[in-house]
Short mmCIF file of C-alpha atoms in Angstrom, two decimals:
data_model
loop_
_atom_site.label_atom_id
_atom_site.label_comp_id
_atom_site.label_asym_id
_atom_site.label_seq_id
_atom_site.Cartn_x
_atom_site.Cartn_y
_atom_site.Cartn_z
CA MET A 103 -7.12 8.23 -17.09
CA GLY A 104 -4.78 7.55 -14.21
CA LEU A 105 -4.85 6.60 -10.58
CA ALA A 106 -7.96 4.65 -9.60
CA LYS A 107 -10.06 5.37 -6.54
CA ARG A 108 -9.86 2.37 -4.25
CA ILE A 109 -12.59 0.27 -2.66
CA ILE A 110 -11.48 -1.30 0.60
CA PRO A 111 -13.68 -3.86 2.36
CA CYS A 112 -13.06 -3.79 6.10
CA LEU A 113 -13.26 -6.85 8.29
CA ASP A 114 -13.77 -6.27 12.01
CA VAL A 115 -12.28 -9.34 13.62
CA ASP A 116 -13.05 -10.45 17.16
CA ALA A 117 -11.16 -13.53 18.38
CA GLY A 118 -10.77 -14.81 14.84
CA ARG A 119 -14.33 -14.15 13.56
CA VAL A 120 -15.56 -11.33 11.35
CA VAL A 121 -18.16 -9.22 13.12
CA LYS A 122 -19.73 -5.87 12.39
CA GLY A 123 -21.18 -3.62 15.01
CA VAL A 124 -23.68 -0.81 14.69
CA GLN A 125 -22.01 2.25 16.16
CA PHE A 126 -19.44 -0.08 17.69
CA VAL A 127 -21.86 -1.83 20.02
CA ASP A 128 -24.31 -4.37 18.63
CA ILE A 129 -22.23 -7.08 17.01
CA ARG A 130 -23.34 -9.61 14.36
CA ASP A 131 -21.27 -12.60 13.29
CA ALA A 132 -20.33 -12.51 9.59
CA GLY A 133 -17.93 -15.40 9.20
CA ASN A 134 -14.39 -16.66 8.70
CA PRO A 135 -11.93 -13.84 7.89
CA VAL A 136 -9.75 -15.90 5.57
CA GLU A 137 -12.70 -17.06 3.47
CA ILE A 138 -14.15 -13.56 3.36
CA ALA A 139 -10.82 -12.00 2.37
CA ARG A 140 -10.46 -14.54 -0.42
CA ARG A 141 -13.95 -13.74 -1.66
CA TYR A 142 -13.32 -9.99 -1.70
CA ASP A 143 -10.03 -10.50 -3.55
CA GLU A 144 -11.89 -12.52 -6.21
CA GLN A 145 -14.49 -9.74 -6.47
CA GLY A 146 -11.78 -7.19 -7.19
CA ALA A 147 -11.16 -5.47 -3.84
CA ASP A 148 -8.26 -3.04 -4.15
CA GLU A 149 -7.05 -3.65 -0.61
CA ILE A 150 -8.38 -5.35 2.50
CA THR A 151 -8.35 -3.87 5.99
CA PHE A 152 -8.59 -5.96 9.13
CA LEU A 153 -9.58 -4.26 12.33
CA ASP A 154 -8.76 -6.39 15.34
CA ILE A 155 -11.37 -5.60 17.97
CA THR A 156 -10.39 -8.49 20.23
CA ALA A 157 -10.51 -7.23 23.78
CA SER A 158 -8.19 -9.71 25.46
CA SER A 159 -4.51 -9.65 24.59
CA ASP A 160 -4.12 -13.44 24.80
CA GLN A 161 -6.35 -13.81 21.75
CA ARG A 162 -4.33 -11.35 19.68
CA ASP A 163 -2.23 -14.19 18.25
CA THR A 164 -5.35 -15.21 16.36
CA MET A 165 -5.07 -12.06 14.24
CA VAL A 166 -1.45 -12.85 13.34
CA HIS A 167 -2.51 -16.28 12.07
CA VAL A 168 -5.36 -14.77 10.06
CA VAL A 169 -2.96 -12.33 8.39
CA GLU A 170 -0.44 -15.10 7.67
CA GLN A 171 -3.08 -17.25 6.00
CA VAL A 172 -4.52 -14.42 3.93
CA ALA A 173 -1.11 -13.10 2.86
CA GLY A 174 -0.17 -16.52 1.52
CA GLU A 175 -2.94 -16.48 -1.06
CA VAL A 176 -4.24 -12.94 -1.51
CA PHE A 177 -1.83 -10.68 -3.38
CA ILE A 178 -3.24 -7.20 -2.77
CA PRO A 179 -2.32 -4.77 0.01
CA LEU A 180 -3.42 -5.79 3.50
CA THR A 181 -3.80 -3.38 6.42
CA VAL A 182 -4.17 -4.39 10.05
CA GLY A 183 -5.39 -2.04 12.74
CA GLY A 184 -6.38 -2.48 16.36
CA GLY A 185 -4.01 -3.11 19.22
CA ILE A 186 -0.96 -1.61 17.49
CA ARG A 187 0.78 0.06 20.44
CA GLU A 188 4.49 -0.56 20.04
CA VAL A 189 7.15 -1.18 17.43
CA ALA A 190 7.12 -4.91 18.20
CA ASN A 191 3.39 -5.10 17.27
CA ILE A 192 4.13 -3.50 13.90
CA ARG A 193 7.06 -5.75 13.15
CA ARG A 194 4.97 -8.80 14.04
CA MET A 195 2.14 -7.81 11.70
CA LEU A 196 4.49 -6.93 8.82
CA ASN A 197 6.32 -10.22 9.27
CA ALA A 198 2.99 -12.03 9.16
CA GLY A 199 2.34 -10.44 5.75
CA ALA A 200 0.56 -7.16 6.44
CA ASP A 201 1.63 -4.25 4.25
CA LYS A 202 0.37 -1.45 6.47
CA VAL A 203 -0.69 -1.03 10.05
CA GLY A 204 -3.38 1.28 11.38
CA ILE A 205 -2.50 3.23 14.52
CA ASN A 206 -5.21 4.98 16.50
CA THR A 207 -5.25 5.12 20.30
CA ALA A 208 -1.48 4.73 20.60
CA ALA A 209 -0.98 7.76 18.37
CA VAL A 210 -3.15 9.88 20.65
CA ASN A 211 -1.45 8.63 23.80
CA ASN A 212 2.02 9.10 22.33
CA PRO A 213 2.23 10.97 18.99
CA ASP A 214 5.97 10.29 18.80
CA PHE A 215 5.11 6.63 18.32
CA VAL A 216 3.93 7.54 14.81
CA ARG A 217 7.19 9.30 14.09
CA GLU A 218 9.21 6.38 15.41
CA ALA A 219 7.14 3.87 13.43
CA ALA A 220 7.45 5.88 10.20
CA GLU A 221 11.19 6.23 10.61
CA ARG A 222 11.60 2.55 11.38
CA PHE A 223 9.30 1.03 8.76
CA GLY A 224 8.65 3.84 6.28
CA SER A 225 5.61 6.11 5.95
CA GLN A 226 4.16 3.84 3.27
CA CYS A 227 3.11 1.33 5.90
CA ILE A 228 1.85 3.72 8.57
CA VAL A 229 -1.87 4.50 8.41
CA VAL A 230 -3.17 6.73 11.17
CA SER A 231 -6.81 5.96 11.97
CA ILE A 232 -8.83 8.96 13.02
CA ASP A 233 -12.22 8.46 14.66
CA ALA A 234 -13.99 11.81 14.59
CA ARG A 235 -17.30 13.12 15.85
CA GLN A 236 -18.95 16.45 15.14
CA ALA A 237 -18.36 18.81 18.05
CA SER A 238 -19.94 22.02 16.78
CA THR A 239 -23.51 23.20 17.17
CA ALA A 240 -25.73 23.42 14.10
CA ASP A 241 -25.30 27.15 13.47
CA ALA A 242 -21.54 27.32 14.13
CA ALA A 243 -18.76 26.54 11.64
CA PRO A 244 -18.32 22.76 11.46
CA ARG A 245 -15.75 21.30 13.78
CA TRP A 246 -14.88 17.72 14.64
CA GLU A 247 -13.17 16.17 17.62
CA ILE A 248 -11.24 12.93 17.73
CA PHE A 249 -12.18 9.94 19.87
CA THR A 250 -10.27 6.84 20.95
CA HIS A 251 -11.13 3.40 22.32
CA GLY A 252 -13.49 2.49 19.52
CA GLY A 253 -15.23 5.84 19.60
CA ARG A 254 -16.02 5.86 23.31
CA LYS A 255 -13.42 8.26 24.69
CA PRO A 256 -13.33 11.95 23.73
CA THR A 257 -9.93 13.65 23.58
CA GLY A 258 -10.77 17.31 22.99
CA ILE A 259 -8.37 17.30 20.00
CA ASP A 260 -9.51 19.02 16.81
CA ALA A 261 -9.66 16.54 13.91
CA VAL A 262 -8.15 18.82 11.25
CA GLU A 263 -5.21 19.85 13.43
CA TRP A 264 -4.68 16.23 14.39
CA ALA A 265 -4.73 15.03 10.77
CA GLN A 266 -2.13 17.61 9.76
CA ARG A 267 0.04 16.80 12.75
CA MET A 268 -0.04 13.07 12.03
CA VAL A 269 1.04 13.67 8.42
CA GLU A 270 3.88 15.85 9.66
CA TYR A 271 4.91 12.98 11.97
CA GLY A 272 5.09 10.57 9.05
CA ALA A 273 1.64 9.03 8.47
CA GLY A 274 1.51 7.87 4.85
CA GLU A 275 -2.27 7.68 4.75
CA LEU A 276 -5.26 8.56 6.94
CA LEU A 277 -8.23 6.30 7.63
CA LEU A 278 -10.99 8.69 8.61
CA THR A 279 -14.07 7.31 10.35
CA SER A 280 -17.10 9.38 11.28
CA MET A 281 -18.29 8.05 14.62
CA ASP A 282 -21.59 9.86 14.06
CA ARG A 283 -22.19 7.80 10.93
CA ASP A 284 -20.47 4.51 11.65
CA GLY A 285 -23.00 1.69 11.42
CA THR A 286 -25.92 3.99 10.59
CA ARG A 287 -26.00 3.34 6.82
CA ASP A 288 -26.76 7.04 6.29
CA GLY A 289 -23.63 7.68 4.20
CA PHE A 290 -20.24 9.20 4.96
CA ASP A 291 -19.91 12.52 6.79
CA LEU A 292 -19.00 14.32 3.56
CA ALA A 293 -18.16 17.65 5.16
CA LEU A 294 -15.70 15.94 7.50
CA THR A 295 -14.18 13.89 4.68
CA SER A 296 -13.66 16.79 2.27
CA THR A 297 -12.34 19.05 5.03
CA ILE A 298 -9.68 16.53 6.07
CA SER A 299 -8.85 15.49 2.50
CA ASP A 300 -8.27 19.13 1.51
CA ALA A 301 -6.16 19.76 4.61
CA VAL A 302 -3.49 17.10 3.95
CA ASP A 303 -1.29 15.93 1.06
CA VAL A 304 -1.53 12.21 1.82
CA PRO A 305 -4.39 9.95 0.66
CA VAL A 306 -7.53 9.85 2.81
CA ILE A 307 -9.75 6.77 3.15
CA ALA A 308 -13.37 7.62 3.98
CA SER A 309 -15.11 5.32 6.43
CA GLY A 310 -18.28 5.09 8.49
CA GLY A 311 -21.88 5.02 7.36
CA VAL A 312 -22.00 3.35 3.95
CA GLY A 313 -25.45 1.91 3.27
CA THR A 314 -25.82 2.24 -0.50
CA LEU A 315 -23.54 2.26 -3.54
CA ASP A 316 -24.35 5.94 -4.08
CA HIS A 317 -22.70 6.63 -0.74
CA LEU A 318 -19.41 5.34 -2.16
CA VAL A 319 -19.76 7.67 -5.15
CA ASP A 320 -20.53 10.61 -2.84
CA GLY A 321 -17.46 9.85 -0.72
CA VAL A 322 -15.20 10.23 -3.73
CA ILE A 323 -16.93 13.08 -5.56
CA GLU A 324 -18.20 15.25 -2.70
CA GLY A 325 -15.94 13.93 0.05
CA ARG A 326 -12.86 14.03 -2.22
CA ALA A 327 -11.68 10.77 -0.64
CA ASP A 328 -8.92 8.79 -2.36
CA ALA A 329 -10.41 5.51 -1.20
CA VAL A 330 -13.66 4.34 0.35
CA LEU A 331 -13.98 1.73 3.05
CA ALA A 332 -17.09 -0.27 3.84
CA ALA A 333 -17.98 -3.35 5.81
CA SER A 334 -21.58 -4.40 6.23
CA ILE A 335 -22.81 -3.73 2.67
CA PHE A 336 -20.33 -6.37 1.51
CA HIS A 337 -20.42 -8.84 4.42
CA PHE A 338 -24.08 -9.70 4.24
CA GLY A 339 -24.07 -10.17 0.49
CA GLU A 340 -26.13 -7.09 -0.42
CA PHE A 341 -23.52 -6.00 -2.95
CA THR A 342 -20.32 -7.45 -4.32
CA VAL A 343 -17.18 -5.34 -4.59
CA GLY A 344 -17.52 -5.75 -8.35
CA GLU A 345 -21.02 -4.24 -8.32
CA ALA A 346 -19.73 -1.34 -6.24
CA LYS A 347 -16.97 -0.70 -8.79
CA GLN A 348 -19.37 -0.88 -11.74
CA HIS A 349 -21.59 1.64 -9.98
CA MET A 350 -18.68 4.00 -9.35
CA ALA A 351 -17.45 3.62 -12.93
CA ALA A 352 -20.94 4.46 -14.21
CA ALA A 353 -20.79 7.66 -12.14
CA GLY A 354 -17.59 8.63 -13.96
CA ILE A 355 -15.13 7.58 -11.24
CA GLU A 356 -11.95 5.85 -12.32
CA VAL A 357 -11.73 2.38 -10.76
CA ARG A 358 -9.74 -0.79 -11.36
CA LEU A 359 -12.12 -3.18 -13.15
CA MET B 73 15.66 -26.42 -11.14
CA SER B 74 16.44 -22.77 -11.53
CA SER B 75 16.47 -20.63 -8.41
CA ILE B 76 15.48 -17.07 -7.56
CA ALA B 77 17.27 -15.09 -4.86
CA ILE B 78 15.67 -12.13 -3.11
CA ILE B 79 18.34 -9.79 -1.77
CA ASP B 80 17.85 -9.13 1.93
CA TYR B 81 19.79 -6.03 2.98
CA GLY B 82 17.58 -5.00 5.86
CA MET B 83 15.34 -2.60 3.94
CA GLY B 84 11.77 -3.49 4.63
CA ASN B 85 9.63 -6.51 4.71
CA LEU B 86 10.40 -9.25 2.19
CA HIS B 87 7.54 -11.48 3.23
CA SER B 88 5.16 -10.37 0.49
CA ILE B 89 7.59 -10.59 -2.41
CA ALA B 90 8.81 -14.01 -1.22
CA LYS B 91 5.24 -15.31 -0.90
CA ALA B 92 4.29 -14.06 -4.34
CA LEU B 93 7.37 -15.59 -5.98
CA GLU B 94 6.74 -18.87 -4.16
CA HIS B 95 3.20 -18.76 -5.48
CA VAL B 96 4.34 -18.54 -9.12
CA ALA B 97 7.63 -20.50 -8.96
CA GLY B 98 7.19 -23.02 -6.14
CA LYS B 99 8.45 -22.75 -2.60
CA ASP B 100 11.77 -24.54 -3.02
CA ARG B 101 13.01 -22.26 -5.81
CA VAL B 102 12.91 -19.04 -3.77
CA ARG B 103 15.66 -17.96 -1.38
CA VAL B 104 15.65 -14.79 0.72
CA SER B 105 19.33 -14.12 1.36
CA SER B 106 21.95 -11.60 2.40
CA ALA B 107 24.80 -14.01 1.50
CA ARG B 108 26.89 -13.02 -1.51
CA GLU B 109 27.46 -16.65 -2.58
CA THR B 110 23.77 -17.58 -2.44
CA ILE B 111 22.75 -14.53 -4.43
CA LEU B 112 25.45 -14.97 -7.07
CA ALA B 113 24.65 -18.69 -7.37
CA ALA B 114 20.97 -18.03 -8.13
CA ASP B 115 19.74 -17.99 -11.72
CA ARG B 116 17.65 -14.88 -11.22
CA VAL B 117 17.76 -12.15 -8.64
CA VAL B 118 15.10 -9.83 -7.20
CA PHE B 119 16.29 -6.55 -5.68
CA PRO B 120 13.45 -5.16 -3.52
CA GLY B 121 13.29 -2.26 -1.09
CA VAL B 122 11.07 0.18 0.71
CA GLY B 123 11.97 3.19 2.82
CA ALA B 124 14.42 6.02 2.33
CA ILE B 125 17.20 5.93 -0.27
CA ARG B 126 19.98 7.10 2.05
CA ASP B 127 19.36 4.18 4.44
CA CYS B 128 19.07 1.85 1.47
CA MET B 129 22.43 2.90 0.01
CA SER B 130 24.23 2.88 3.34
CA GLU B 131 22.93 -0.63 4.14
CA LEU B 132 24.00 -1.86 0.69
CA GLN B 133 27.47 -0.42 1.20
CA ARG B 134 27.79 -1.67 4.77
CA THR B 135 26.89 -5.21 3.76
CA GLY B 136 28.88 -5.13 0.53
CA LEU B 137 25.71 -6.10 -1.31
CA ASP B 138 26.09 -3.05 -3.57
CA GLN B 139 28.90 -4.91 -5.33
CA VAL B 140 26.71 -8.01 -5.55
CA VAL B 141 23.89 -6.05 -7.24
CA MET B 142 26.42 -4.60 -9.73
CA GLU B 143 27.75 -8.10 -10.44
CA VAL B 144 24.23 -9.50 -10.95
CA ALA B 145 23.37 -6.58 -13.25
CA ARG B 146 26.29 -7.62 -15.49
CA SER B 147 25.48 -11.30 -15.58
CA LYS B 148 21.88 -12.51 -15.03
CA PRO B 149 18.20 -11.52 -14.99
CA LEU B 150 17.67 -8.86 -12.34
CA LEU B 151 14.30 -7.49 -11.22
CA GLY B 152 14.40 -4.22 -9.26
CA VAL B 153 11.25 -3.38 -7.29
CA CYS B 154 10.28 0.05 -5.92
CA LEU B 155 13.32 1.42 -4.06
CA GLY B 156 15.27 -1.41 -5.70
CA MET B 157 14.47 0.27 -9.02
CA GLN B 158 15.42 3.77 -7.86
CA ALA B 159 18.76 2.57 -6.42
CA LEU B 160 19.83 1.42 -9.91
CA LEU B 161 20.08 4.99 -11.23
CA ASP B 162 23.00 7.42 -10.85
CA SER B 163 21.51 9.47 -8.05
CA SER B 164 18.34 10.40 -6.18
CA ALA B 165 17.05 13.79 -5.05
CA GLU B 166 15.86 12.15 -1.82
CA ASN B 167 17.68 12.94 1.45
CA GLU B 168 19.29 16.11 0.00
CA GLY B 169 20.80 14.18 -2.87
CA THR B 170 22.04 10.60 -2.59
CA PRO B 171 24.48 8.87 -4.96
CA CYS B 172 23.09 5.52 -6.15
CA LEU B 173 24.49 2.48 -7.97
CA GLY B 174 24.78 4.02 -11.44
CA ILE B 175 23.72 0.89 -13.30
CA ILE B 176 21.11 2.81 -15.31
CA PRO B 177 22.01 6.37 -16.44
CA GLY B 178 19.60 8.91 -14.98
CA CYS B 179 18.27 10.29 -11.73
CA VAL B 180 15.38 9.96 -9.27
CA GLN B 181 13.07 12.94 -8.70
CA HIS B 182 10.29 13.93 -6.33
CA PHE B 183 6.74 14.26 -7.74
CA LYS B 184 6.39 17.80 -6.44
CA GLU B 185 9.33 19.07 -8.48
CA GLY B 186 8.41 16.98 -11.50
CA ILE B 187 4.83 18.19 -11.52
CA SER B 188 5.73 21.85 -10.94
CA GLN B 189 8.31 21.71 -13.76
CA ALA B 190 5.65 20.30 -16.05
CA GLY B 191 3.22 23.02 -14.91
CA THR B 192 0.44 20.47 -14.55
CA ALA B 193 -2.74 21.85 -13.06
CA GLY B 194 -4.62 20.18 -10.25
CA ARG B 195 -3.68 18.93 -6.84
CA LEU B 196 -2.24 15.46 -6.47
CA LYS B 197 -1.77 13.51 -3.29
CA ILE B 198 1.75 12.44 -2.43
CA PRO B 199 2.64 9.60 -1.99
CA HIS B 200 1.26 8.33 -5.26
CA MET B 201 -0.65 5.43 -3.72
CA GLY B 202 -2.95 2.93 -5.36
CA TRP B 203 -3.67 1.20 -8.65
CA ASN B 204 -2.49 3.05 -11.72
CA GLN B 205 -2.09 2.21 -15.38
CA VAL B 206 1.14 0.95 -16.84
CA GLN B 207 1.49 1.86 -20.53
CA GLN B 208 3.93 -0.48 -22.20
CA GLN B 209 6.34 1.30 -24.52
CA ASP B 210 7.72 -1.68 -26.37
CA LYS B 211 7.48 -5.42 -26.69
CA HIS B 212 9.30 -7.24 -23.90
CA PRO B 213 9.18 -10.86 -22.69
CA LEU B 214 8.03 -9.65 -19.26
CA TRP B 215 4.86 -8.17 -20.79
CA GLN B 216 3.71 -11.51 -22.13
CA ASP B 217 -0.04 -12.00 -21.53
CA ILE B 218 -0.27 -8.72 -19.60
CA PRO B 219 -2.67 -6.35 -21.38
CA ASP B 220 -1.25 -2.92 -22.15
CA GLY B 221 -2.62 -0.37 -19.67
CA SER B 222 -3.06 -2.93 -16.86
CA ARG B 223 -3.21 -1.47 -13.37
CA PHE B 224 -0.52 -2.21 -10.81
CA TYR B 225 -0.26 -1.14 -7.17
CA PHE B 226 2.05 1.82 -6.47
CA VAL B 227 3.19 3.57 -3.31
CA HIS B 228 6.01 6.10 -3.70
CA SER B 229 6.87 9.81 -3.67
CA TYR B 230 9.96 9.69 -5.91
CA TYR B 231 10.23 8.31 -9.43
CA ALA B 232 13.02 7.29 -11.79
CA ALA B 233 13.93 9.53 -14.72
CA PRO B 234 16.28 7.50 -16.91
CA ALA B 235 18.50 9.51 -19.27
CA ALA B 236 17.92 7.26 -22.28
CA ASP B 237 14.43 6.90 -23.76
CA THR B 238 15.42 3.41 -24.87
CA ASP B 239 15.53 2.34 -21.20
CA VAL B 240 11.85 3.25 -20.68
CA ALA B 241 9.74 0.09 -20.80
CA ALA B 242 6.52 1.66 -19.50
CA THR B 243 5.11 4.95 -18.30
CA THR B 244 2.32 5.87 -15.90
CA PRO B 245 0.30 9.09 -15.68
CA TYR B 246 0.40 11.02 -12.42
CA GLY B 247 0.48 14.74 -13.10
CA ILE B 248 3.25 13.87 -15.53
CA GLU B 249 3.98 10.73 -17.52
CA PHE B 250 6.68 9.17 -15.38
CA THR B 251 8.81 6.11 -16.07
CA SER B 252 7.23 3.27 -14.12
CA VAL B 253 9.30 0.49 -15.69
CA ILE B 254 12.89 0.38 -16.92
CA ALA B 255 14.28 -2.32 -19.22
CA HIS B 256 18.01 -2.37 -19.91
CA ASP B 257 19.50 -5.62 -21.28
CA ASN B 258 19.11 -8.21 -18.50
CA VAL B 259 17.81 -5.64 -16.00
CA PHE B 260 14.07 -5.02 -15.54
CA ALA B 261 12.93 -2.63 -12.86
CA VAL B 262 9.45 -1.64 -11.73
CA GLN B 263 8.28 1.19 -9.51
CA PHE B 264 5.05 -0.63 -8.56
CA HIS B 265 4.72 -3.68 -6.33
CA PRO B 266 4.07 -6.75 -8.48
CA GLU B 267 3.70 -8.82 -5.30
CA LYS B 268 0.67 -6.66 -4.37
CA SER B 269 -0.80 -6.28 -7.87
CA GLN B 270 -3.01 -9.37 -7.97
CA HIS B 271 -3.28 -11.08 -11.39
CA ALA B 272 -1.20 -8.56 -13.34
CA GLY B 273 1.57 -8.63 -10.73
CA LEU B 274 1.69 -12.41 -10.45
CA GLY B 275 1.76 -12.59 -14.26
CA LEU B 276 4.77 -10.30 -14.38
CA LEU B 277 6.59 -12.32 -11.68
CA SER B 278 5.78 -15.50 -13.55
CA ASN B 279 7.27 -14.01 -16.72
CA PHE B 280 10.37 -12.98 -14.77
CA VAL B 281 11.00 -16.47 -13.38
CA ASN B 282 10.89 -17.78 -16.94
CA TRP B 283 12.99 -14.99 -18.46
CA ASN B 284 16.44 -15.68 -19.87
CA GLY B 285 17.51 -12.04 -19.62
CA VAL B 286 17.27 -11.28 -23.33
CA SER B 287 14.93 -8.49 -24.33
#
């Protein structure tokens, strides 16, 4: 017995509404973020992650209000990613009630931002989000490259090297998304997940591709992830977080029930 | 109506702990303060903290709030949370060794050293992050209605190692069995974050706001 593997529902929020895209493009409306966060908390979510995908900066205030409302009634860790580019953005989200922030594009553009953020606020609240895509051919040793801008922009940076560098700079946790799998419902990229998880000391959250409850089990057992993140299987009522935990427990994984 | 002060000494975000205490005690009973008089006038005091111990200690000394914590520890119910727990011990191994408040005899160690000393097999991620079990060692008013073995939310790389076994109120397994809760007279200190530990955490905070400081 000991530390539980975490299940983290993820809410993609666009201008105050929860949406979920398939490979970041086709977007379906899934509802009010505050109501959904409350529901996941009641179902036993271990944390909740909000990803602000709002394109225009004038609507970013909406996310702050969402976090404030959720933090006033949901007492589990809350992470906010998307649009975190400077120290002021982090302070604003933490003051609104977020416990951690996810940094992605800004880390690639300026890796020292991660160092500065970790020194200022502590590594415990700095999650570096890594969007990776397989870059190797089928017969070569597997290799992944990181992408920014919601998976659209390649960087040429090797995912394993990047993960290790971000931990060295002070990331307290990595949120690893397979852009090849995101939205496909084919399951996590397990080779990517286990490779990154083995390469760093900090916890790794697996993300991208969950379509069944077995995928969550695979992410922990084969992917060696410390936490699993999923969106659409929960949003459209296919499974509750509680059902996901029961399924993981039945597979011998330690969870908080 | 009794009041609860949360000590604000510039270490981290006090929003969550304030919200959780307001949730269990009512909004008008909770004060987030860096003022000596306000803190000493409160009936109960919460000593939070996240970040590095050297910054924590230097901020406490710069603001004079170190003396306030010592005074509270002599006189009224005090709840230390996370770094606010670690700062109560004699010293911490963090930042090449940092003297702390010395309210609880003992030291603060890093998981890597603790686990290698214990010779525990297996690789563990550091920080210790997530929901882990808290095994109560003894009866205490703050455990009322909280089942033994309940999971609370942790995020830390260092842990308290009190010198006296009698100060250990709970332990948690992570490579070793470390002290996750200290109870010493009117002082109760937790390594986890009750404000982020859903029902179990709110239950503990509720017990604290009703505690008279007698164990």
